[in-house]
mmCIF file of C-alpha atoms in Angstrom:
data_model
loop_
_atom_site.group_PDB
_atom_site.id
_atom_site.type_symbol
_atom_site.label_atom_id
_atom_site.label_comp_id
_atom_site.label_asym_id
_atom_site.label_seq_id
_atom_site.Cartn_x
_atom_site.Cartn_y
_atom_site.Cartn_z
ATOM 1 C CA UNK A 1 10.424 -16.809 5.757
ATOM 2 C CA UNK A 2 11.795 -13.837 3.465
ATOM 3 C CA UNK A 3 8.915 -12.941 2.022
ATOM 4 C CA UNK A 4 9.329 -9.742 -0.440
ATOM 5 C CA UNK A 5 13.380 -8.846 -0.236
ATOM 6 C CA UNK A 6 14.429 -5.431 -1.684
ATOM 7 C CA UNK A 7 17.480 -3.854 -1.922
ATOM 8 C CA UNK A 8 19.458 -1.863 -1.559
ATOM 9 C CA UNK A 9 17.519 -0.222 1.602
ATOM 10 C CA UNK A 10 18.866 2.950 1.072
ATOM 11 C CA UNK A 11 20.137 5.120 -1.669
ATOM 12 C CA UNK A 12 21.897 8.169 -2.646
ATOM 13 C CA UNK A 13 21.781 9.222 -6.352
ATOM 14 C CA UNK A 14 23.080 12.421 -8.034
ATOM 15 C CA UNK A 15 20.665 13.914 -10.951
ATOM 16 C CA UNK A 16 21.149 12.531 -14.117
ATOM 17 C CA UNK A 17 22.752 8.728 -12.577
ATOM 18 C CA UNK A 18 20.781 5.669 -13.051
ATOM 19 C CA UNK A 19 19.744 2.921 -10.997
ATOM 20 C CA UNK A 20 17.976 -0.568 -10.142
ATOM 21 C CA UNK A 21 15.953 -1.507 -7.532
ATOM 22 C CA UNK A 22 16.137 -5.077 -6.666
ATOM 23 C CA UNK A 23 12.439 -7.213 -5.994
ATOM 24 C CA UNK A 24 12.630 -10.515 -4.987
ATOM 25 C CA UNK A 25 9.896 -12.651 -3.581
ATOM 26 C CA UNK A 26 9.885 -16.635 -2.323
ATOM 27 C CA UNK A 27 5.876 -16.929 -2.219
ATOM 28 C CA UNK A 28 5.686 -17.885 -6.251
ATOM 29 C CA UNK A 29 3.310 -14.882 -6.399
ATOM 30 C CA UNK A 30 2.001 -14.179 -10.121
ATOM 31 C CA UNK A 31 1.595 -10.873 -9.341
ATOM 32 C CA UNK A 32 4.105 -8.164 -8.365
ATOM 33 C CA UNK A 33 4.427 -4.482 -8.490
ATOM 34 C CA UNK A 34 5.986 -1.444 -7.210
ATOM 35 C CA UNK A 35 4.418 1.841 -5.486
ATOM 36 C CA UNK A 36 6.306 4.907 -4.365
ATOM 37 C CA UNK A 37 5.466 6.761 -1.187
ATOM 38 C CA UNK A 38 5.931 10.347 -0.591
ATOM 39 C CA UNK A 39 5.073 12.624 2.362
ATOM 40 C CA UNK A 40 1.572 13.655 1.685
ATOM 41 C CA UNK A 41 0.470 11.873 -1.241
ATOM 42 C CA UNK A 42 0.124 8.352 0.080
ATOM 43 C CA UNK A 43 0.953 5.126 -1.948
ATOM 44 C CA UNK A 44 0.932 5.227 -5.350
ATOM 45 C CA UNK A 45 1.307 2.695 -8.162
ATOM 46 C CA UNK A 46 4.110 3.178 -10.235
ATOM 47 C CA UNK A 47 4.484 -0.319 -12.466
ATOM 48 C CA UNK A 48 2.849 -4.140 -11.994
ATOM 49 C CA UNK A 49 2.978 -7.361 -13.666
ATOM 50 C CA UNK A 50 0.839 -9.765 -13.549
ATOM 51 C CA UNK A 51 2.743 -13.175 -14.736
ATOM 52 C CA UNK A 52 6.864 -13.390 -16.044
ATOM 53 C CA UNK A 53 6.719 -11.914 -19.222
ATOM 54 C CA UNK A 54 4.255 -9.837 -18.894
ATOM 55 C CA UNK A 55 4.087 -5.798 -17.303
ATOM 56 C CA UNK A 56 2.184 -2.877 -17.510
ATOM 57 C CA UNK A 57 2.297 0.903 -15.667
ATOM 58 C CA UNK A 58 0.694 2.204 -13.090
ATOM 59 C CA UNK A 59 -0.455 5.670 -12.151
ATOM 60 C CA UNK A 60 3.126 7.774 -12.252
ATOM 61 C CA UNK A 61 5.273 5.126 -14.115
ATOM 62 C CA UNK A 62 7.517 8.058 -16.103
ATOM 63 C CA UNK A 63 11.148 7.819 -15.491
ATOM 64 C CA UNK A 64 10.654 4.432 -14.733
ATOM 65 C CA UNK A 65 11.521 1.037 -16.452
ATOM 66 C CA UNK A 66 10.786 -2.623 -15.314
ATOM 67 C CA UNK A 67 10.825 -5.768 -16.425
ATOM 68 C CA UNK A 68 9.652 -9.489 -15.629
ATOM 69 C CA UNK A 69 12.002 -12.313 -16.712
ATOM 70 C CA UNK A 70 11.192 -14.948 -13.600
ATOM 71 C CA UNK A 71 8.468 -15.196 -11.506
ATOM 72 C CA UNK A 72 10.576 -14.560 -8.619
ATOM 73 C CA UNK A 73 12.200 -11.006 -9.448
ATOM 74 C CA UNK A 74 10.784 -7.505 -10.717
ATOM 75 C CA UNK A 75 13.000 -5.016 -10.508
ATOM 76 C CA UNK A 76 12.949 -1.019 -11.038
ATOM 77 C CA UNK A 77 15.169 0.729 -13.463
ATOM 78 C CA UNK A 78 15.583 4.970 -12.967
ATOM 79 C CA UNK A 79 17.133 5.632 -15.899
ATOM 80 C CA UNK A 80 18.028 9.285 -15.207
ATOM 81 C CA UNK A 81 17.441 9.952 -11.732
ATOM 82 C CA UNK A 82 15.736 13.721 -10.741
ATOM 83 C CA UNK A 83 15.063 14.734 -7.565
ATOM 84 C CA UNK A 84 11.109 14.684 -7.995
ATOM 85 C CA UNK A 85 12.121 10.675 -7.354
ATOM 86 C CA UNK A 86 13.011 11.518 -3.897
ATOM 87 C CA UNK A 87 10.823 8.844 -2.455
ATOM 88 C CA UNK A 88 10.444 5.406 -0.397
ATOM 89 C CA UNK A 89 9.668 2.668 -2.737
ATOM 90 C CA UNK A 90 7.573 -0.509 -2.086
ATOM 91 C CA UNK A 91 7.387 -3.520 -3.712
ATOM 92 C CA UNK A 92 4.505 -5.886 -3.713
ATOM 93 C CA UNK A 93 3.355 -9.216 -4.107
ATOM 94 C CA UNK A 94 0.427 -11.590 -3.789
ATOM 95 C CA UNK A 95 -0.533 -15.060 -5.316
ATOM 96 C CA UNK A 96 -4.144 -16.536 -6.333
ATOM 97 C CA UNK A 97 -5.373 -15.675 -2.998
ATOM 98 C CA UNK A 98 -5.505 -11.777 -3.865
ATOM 99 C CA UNK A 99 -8.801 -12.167 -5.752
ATOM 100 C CA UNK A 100 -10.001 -13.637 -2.364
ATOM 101 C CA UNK A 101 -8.371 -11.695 0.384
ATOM 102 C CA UNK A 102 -6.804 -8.896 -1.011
ATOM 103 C CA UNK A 103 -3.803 -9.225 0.672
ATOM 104 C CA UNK A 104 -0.640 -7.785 -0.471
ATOM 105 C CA UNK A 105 2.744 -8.404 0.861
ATOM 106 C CA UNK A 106 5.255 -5.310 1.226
ATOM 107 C CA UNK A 107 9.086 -5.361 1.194
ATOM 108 C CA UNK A 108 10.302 -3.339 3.762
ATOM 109 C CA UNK A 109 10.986 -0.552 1.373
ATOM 110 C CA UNK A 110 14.094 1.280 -0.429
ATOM 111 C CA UNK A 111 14.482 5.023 0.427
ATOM 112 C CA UNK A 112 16.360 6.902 -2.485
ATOM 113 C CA UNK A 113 17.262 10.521 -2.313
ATOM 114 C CA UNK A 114 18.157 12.208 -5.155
ATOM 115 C CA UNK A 115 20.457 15.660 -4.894
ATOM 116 C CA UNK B 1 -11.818 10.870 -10.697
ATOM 117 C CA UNK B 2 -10.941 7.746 -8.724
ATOM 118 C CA UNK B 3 -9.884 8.741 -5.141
ATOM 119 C CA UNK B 4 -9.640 7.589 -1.247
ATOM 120 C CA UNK B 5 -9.931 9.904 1.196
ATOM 121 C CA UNK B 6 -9.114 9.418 4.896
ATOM 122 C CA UNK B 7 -9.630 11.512 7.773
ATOM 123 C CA UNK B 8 -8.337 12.423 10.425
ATOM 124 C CA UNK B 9 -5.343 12.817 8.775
ATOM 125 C CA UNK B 10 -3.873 11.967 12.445
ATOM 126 C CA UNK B 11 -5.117 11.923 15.581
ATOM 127 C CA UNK B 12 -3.549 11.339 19.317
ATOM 128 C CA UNK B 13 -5.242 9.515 22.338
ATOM 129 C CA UNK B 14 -4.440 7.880 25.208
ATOM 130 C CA UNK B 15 -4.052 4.052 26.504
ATOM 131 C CA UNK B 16 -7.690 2.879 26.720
ATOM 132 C CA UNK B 17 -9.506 4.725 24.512
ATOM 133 C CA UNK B 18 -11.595 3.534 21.167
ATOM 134 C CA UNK B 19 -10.595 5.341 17.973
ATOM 135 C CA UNK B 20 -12.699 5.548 15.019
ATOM 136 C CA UNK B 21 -11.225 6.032 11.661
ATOM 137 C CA UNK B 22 -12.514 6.871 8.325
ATOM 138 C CA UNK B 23 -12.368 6.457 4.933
ATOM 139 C CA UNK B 24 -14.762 7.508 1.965
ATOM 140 C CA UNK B 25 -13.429 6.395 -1.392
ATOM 141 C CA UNK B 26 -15.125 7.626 -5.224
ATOM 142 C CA UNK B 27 -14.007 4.610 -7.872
ATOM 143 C CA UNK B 28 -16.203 3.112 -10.341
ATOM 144 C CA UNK B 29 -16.808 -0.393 -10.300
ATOM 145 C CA UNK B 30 -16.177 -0.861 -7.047
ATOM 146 C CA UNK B 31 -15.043 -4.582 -5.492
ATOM 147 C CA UNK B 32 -13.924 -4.006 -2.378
ATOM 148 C CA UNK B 33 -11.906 -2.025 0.237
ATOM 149 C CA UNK B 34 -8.984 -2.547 2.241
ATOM 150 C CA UNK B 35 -7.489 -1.779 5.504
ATOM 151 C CA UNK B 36 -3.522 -1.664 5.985
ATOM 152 C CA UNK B 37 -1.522 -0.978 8.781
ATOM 153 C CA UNK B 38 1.914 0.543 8.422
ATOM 154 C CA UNK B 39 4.064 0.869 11.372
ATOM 155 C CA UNK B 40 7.801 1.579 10.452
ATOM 156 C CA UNK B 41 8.240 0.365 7.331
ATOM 157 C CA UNK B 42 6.130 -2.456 5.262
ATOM 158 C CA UNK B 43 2.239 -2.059 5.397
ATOM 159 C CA UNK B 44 0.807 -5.245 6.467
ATOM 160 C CA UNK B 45 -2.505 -6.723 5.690
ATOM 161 C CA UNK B 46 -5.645 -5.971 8.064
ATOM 162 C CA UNK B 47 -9.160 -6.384 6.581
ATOM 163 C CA UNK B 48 -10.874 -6.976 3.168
ATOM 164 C CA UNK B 49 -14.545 -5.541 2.911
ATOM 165 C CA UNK B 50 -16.768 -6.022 -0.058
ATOM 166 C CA UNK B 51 -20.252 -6.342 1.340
ATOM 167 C CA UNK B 52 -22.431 -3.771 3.338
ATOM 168 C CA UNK B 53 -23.121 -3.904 6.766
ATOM 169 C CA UNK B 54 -20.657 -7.166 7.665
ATOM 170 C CA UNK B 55 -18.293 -6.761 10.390
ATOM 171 C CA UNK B 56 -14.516 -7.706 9.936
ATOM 172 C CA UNK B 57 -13.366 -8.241 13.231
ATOM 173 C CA UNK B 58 -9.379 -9.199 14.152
ATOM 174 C CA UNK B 59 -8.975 -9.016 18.257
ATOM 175 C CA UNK B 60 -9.676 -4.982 19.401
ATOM 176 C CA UNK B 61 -9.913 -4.278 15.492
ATOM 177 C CA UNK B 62 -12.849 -4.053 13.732
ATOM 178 C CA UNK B 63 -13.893 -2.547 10.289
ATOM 179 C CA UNK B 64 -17.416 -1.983 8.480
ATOM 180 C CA UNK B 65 -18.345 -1.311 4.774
ATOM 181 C CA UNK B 66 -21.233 1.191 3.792
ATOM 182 C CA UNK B 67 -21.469 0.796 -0.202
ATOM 183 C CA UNK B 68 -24.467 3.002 -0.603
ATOM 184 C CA UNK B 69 -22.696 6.086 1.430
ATOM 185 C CA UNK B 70 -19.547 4.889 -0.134
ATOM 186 C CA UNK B 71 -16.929 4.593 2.987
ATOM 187 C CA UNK B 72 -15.713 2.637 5.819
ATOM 188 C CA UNK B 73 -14.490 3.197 9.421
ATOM 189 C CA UNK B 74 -12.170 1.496 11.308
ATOM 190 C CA UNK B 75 -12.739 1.072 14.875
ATOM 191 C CA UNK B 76 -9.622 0.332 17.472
ATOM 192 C CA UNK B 77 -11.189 -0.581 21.074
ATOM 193 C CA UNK B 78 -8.948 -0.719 24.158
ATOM 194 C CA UNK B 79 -5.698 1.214 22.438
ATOM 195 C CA UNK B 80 -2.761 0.355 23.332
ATOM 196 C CA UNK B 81 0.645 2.153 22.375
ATOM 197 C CA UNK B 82 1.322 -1.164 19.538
ATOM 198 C CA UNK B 83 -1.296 0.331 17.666
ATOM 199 C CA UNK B 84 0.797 3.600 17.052
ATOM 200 C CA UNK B 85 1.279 3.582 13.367
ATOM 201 C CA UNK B 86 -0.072 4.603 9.744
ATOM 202 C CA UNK B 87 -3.654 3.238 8.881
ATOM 203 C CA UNK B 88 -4.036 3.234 5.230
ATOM 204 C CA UNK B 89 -7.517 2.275 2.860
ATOM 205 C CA UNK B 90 -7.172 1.658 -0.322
ATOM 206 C CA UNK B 91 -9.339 0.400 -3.012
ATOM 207 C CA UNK B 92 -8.645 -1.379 -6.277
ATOM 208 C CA UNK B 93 -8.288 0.683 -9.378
ATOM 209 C CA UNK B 94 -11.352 -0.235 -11.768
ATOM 210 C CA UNK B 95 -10.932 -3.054 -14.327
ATOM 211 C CA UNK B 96 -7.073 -4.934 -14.069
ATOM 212 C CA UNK B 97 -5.753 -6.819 -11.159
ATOM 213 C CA UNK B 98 -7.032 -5.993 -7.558
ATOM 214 C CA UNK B 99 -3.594 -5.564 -6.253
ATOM 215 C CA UNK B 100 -3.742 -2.426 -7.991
ATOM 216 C CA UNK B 101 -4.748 -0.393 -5.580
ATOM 217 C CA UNK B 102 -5.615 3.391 -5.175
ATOM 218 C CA UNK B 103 -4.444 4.442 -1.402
ATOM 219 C CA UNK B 104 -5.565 7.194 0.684
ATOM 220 C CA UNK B 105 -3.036 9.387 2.275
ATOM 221 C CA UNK B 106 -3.647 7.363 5.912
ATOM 222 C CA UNK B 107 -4.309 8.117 9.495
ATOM 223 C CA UNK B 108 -1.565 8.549 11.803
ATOM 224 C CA UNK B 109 -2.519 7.421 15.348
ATOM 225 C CA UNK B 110 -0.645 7.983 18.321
ATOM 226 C CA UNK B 111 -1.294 6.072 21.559
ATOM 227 C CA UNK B 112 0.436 7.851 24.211
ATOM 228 C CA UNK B 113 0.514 5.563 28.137
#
């Protein structure tokens, strides 16, 4: 079982570069979204989407881009990396059952640094 | 302001022992509250509370709801050293999908032998 795939696991960018966070997930989960997690501050939502086609932001979604043309991917675009990015990124899925269980499943997370 | 707060923010014990953790949470409309547990990397699904005063229980785990004093506790009987890890609460940001969720900053437990 693969679950929620992301790559690349870790990440060195130089201020200014851009990048893309790859999402994938196997479950055919409508819903999908990404949180960043920093010393200190916990998990926070950066963008979601709720069907292909269709996205929306979170609580810190500047600097951020994403986009939802299968049900399968969602990936994360930095278009001009800073180091206040610095982070370990999750992404997250969960099907139907979410409105029942709450259960969301976690990629094993991408760790970026920026310098 | 919507919010989660946890506490302790980590905490240390030994083999055997019965941890309680916490979590109070401010968010209006509530639904429900939830109970991850992050070890090295991906947090992974415990509990899902939405009702007062029910019990989730999973093994040595166990969680309880308290909607009019607005927080939950997590109790971990019997510790072993496999429970070592992050314990994070979160709650669903009002209105939208309720895998939007609003985290608290987590308890980090320790189980030493």
């Amino acid at each position: 079982n693969a679950g929620v795939t992301q790559t690349p696991k870790f990440q060195v960018l130089k201020t200014g570069q851009s990048m893309t966070l790859q999402c994938a997930q196997d479950m055919n989960h409508e819903y999908m979204s990404w949180y960043r997690q920093d010393p200190g501050m916990g998990l926070r939502l950066i963008h979601y989407s709720v069907g292909a086609g269709i996205t929306d932001q979170g609580e810190v979604p500047n600097g951020y881009n994403v986009s939802r043309s299968t049900t399968e991917d969602f990936p994360l675009r930095l278009l001009s990396a800073a180091p206040s990015q610095t982070s370990v990124y999750f992404c997250a899925s969960s099907g139907a059952l979410v409105r029942n269980t709450g259960e969301l499943f976690f990629g094993e997370g991408s760790r970026l640094t920026v310098l | 302001e919507d919010k989660v707060v946890q506490s302790p923010l980590s905490l240390v014990v030994h083999e055997g022992d019965t941890v309680t953790l916490n979590c109070s949470y401010e968010v209006t409309n509530f639904r429900s509250l939830l109970w991850y547990k992050q070890e090295k990397k991906a947090p992974t699904f415990l509990f899902m509370l939405t009702s007062s005063g029910i019990e989730k229980k999973s093994g040595r785990l166990s969680s309880i709801l308290d909607k009019k004093e607005l927080f939950s506790i997590l109790n971990i009987t019997a510790t072993q050293t496999g429970d070592s890890a992050v314990y994070l609460c979160a709650v669903p940001y009002p209105g939208g999908s309720q895998g939007n969720l609003i985290f608290g900053k987590g308890t980090k437990l320790s189980v030493k032998p």
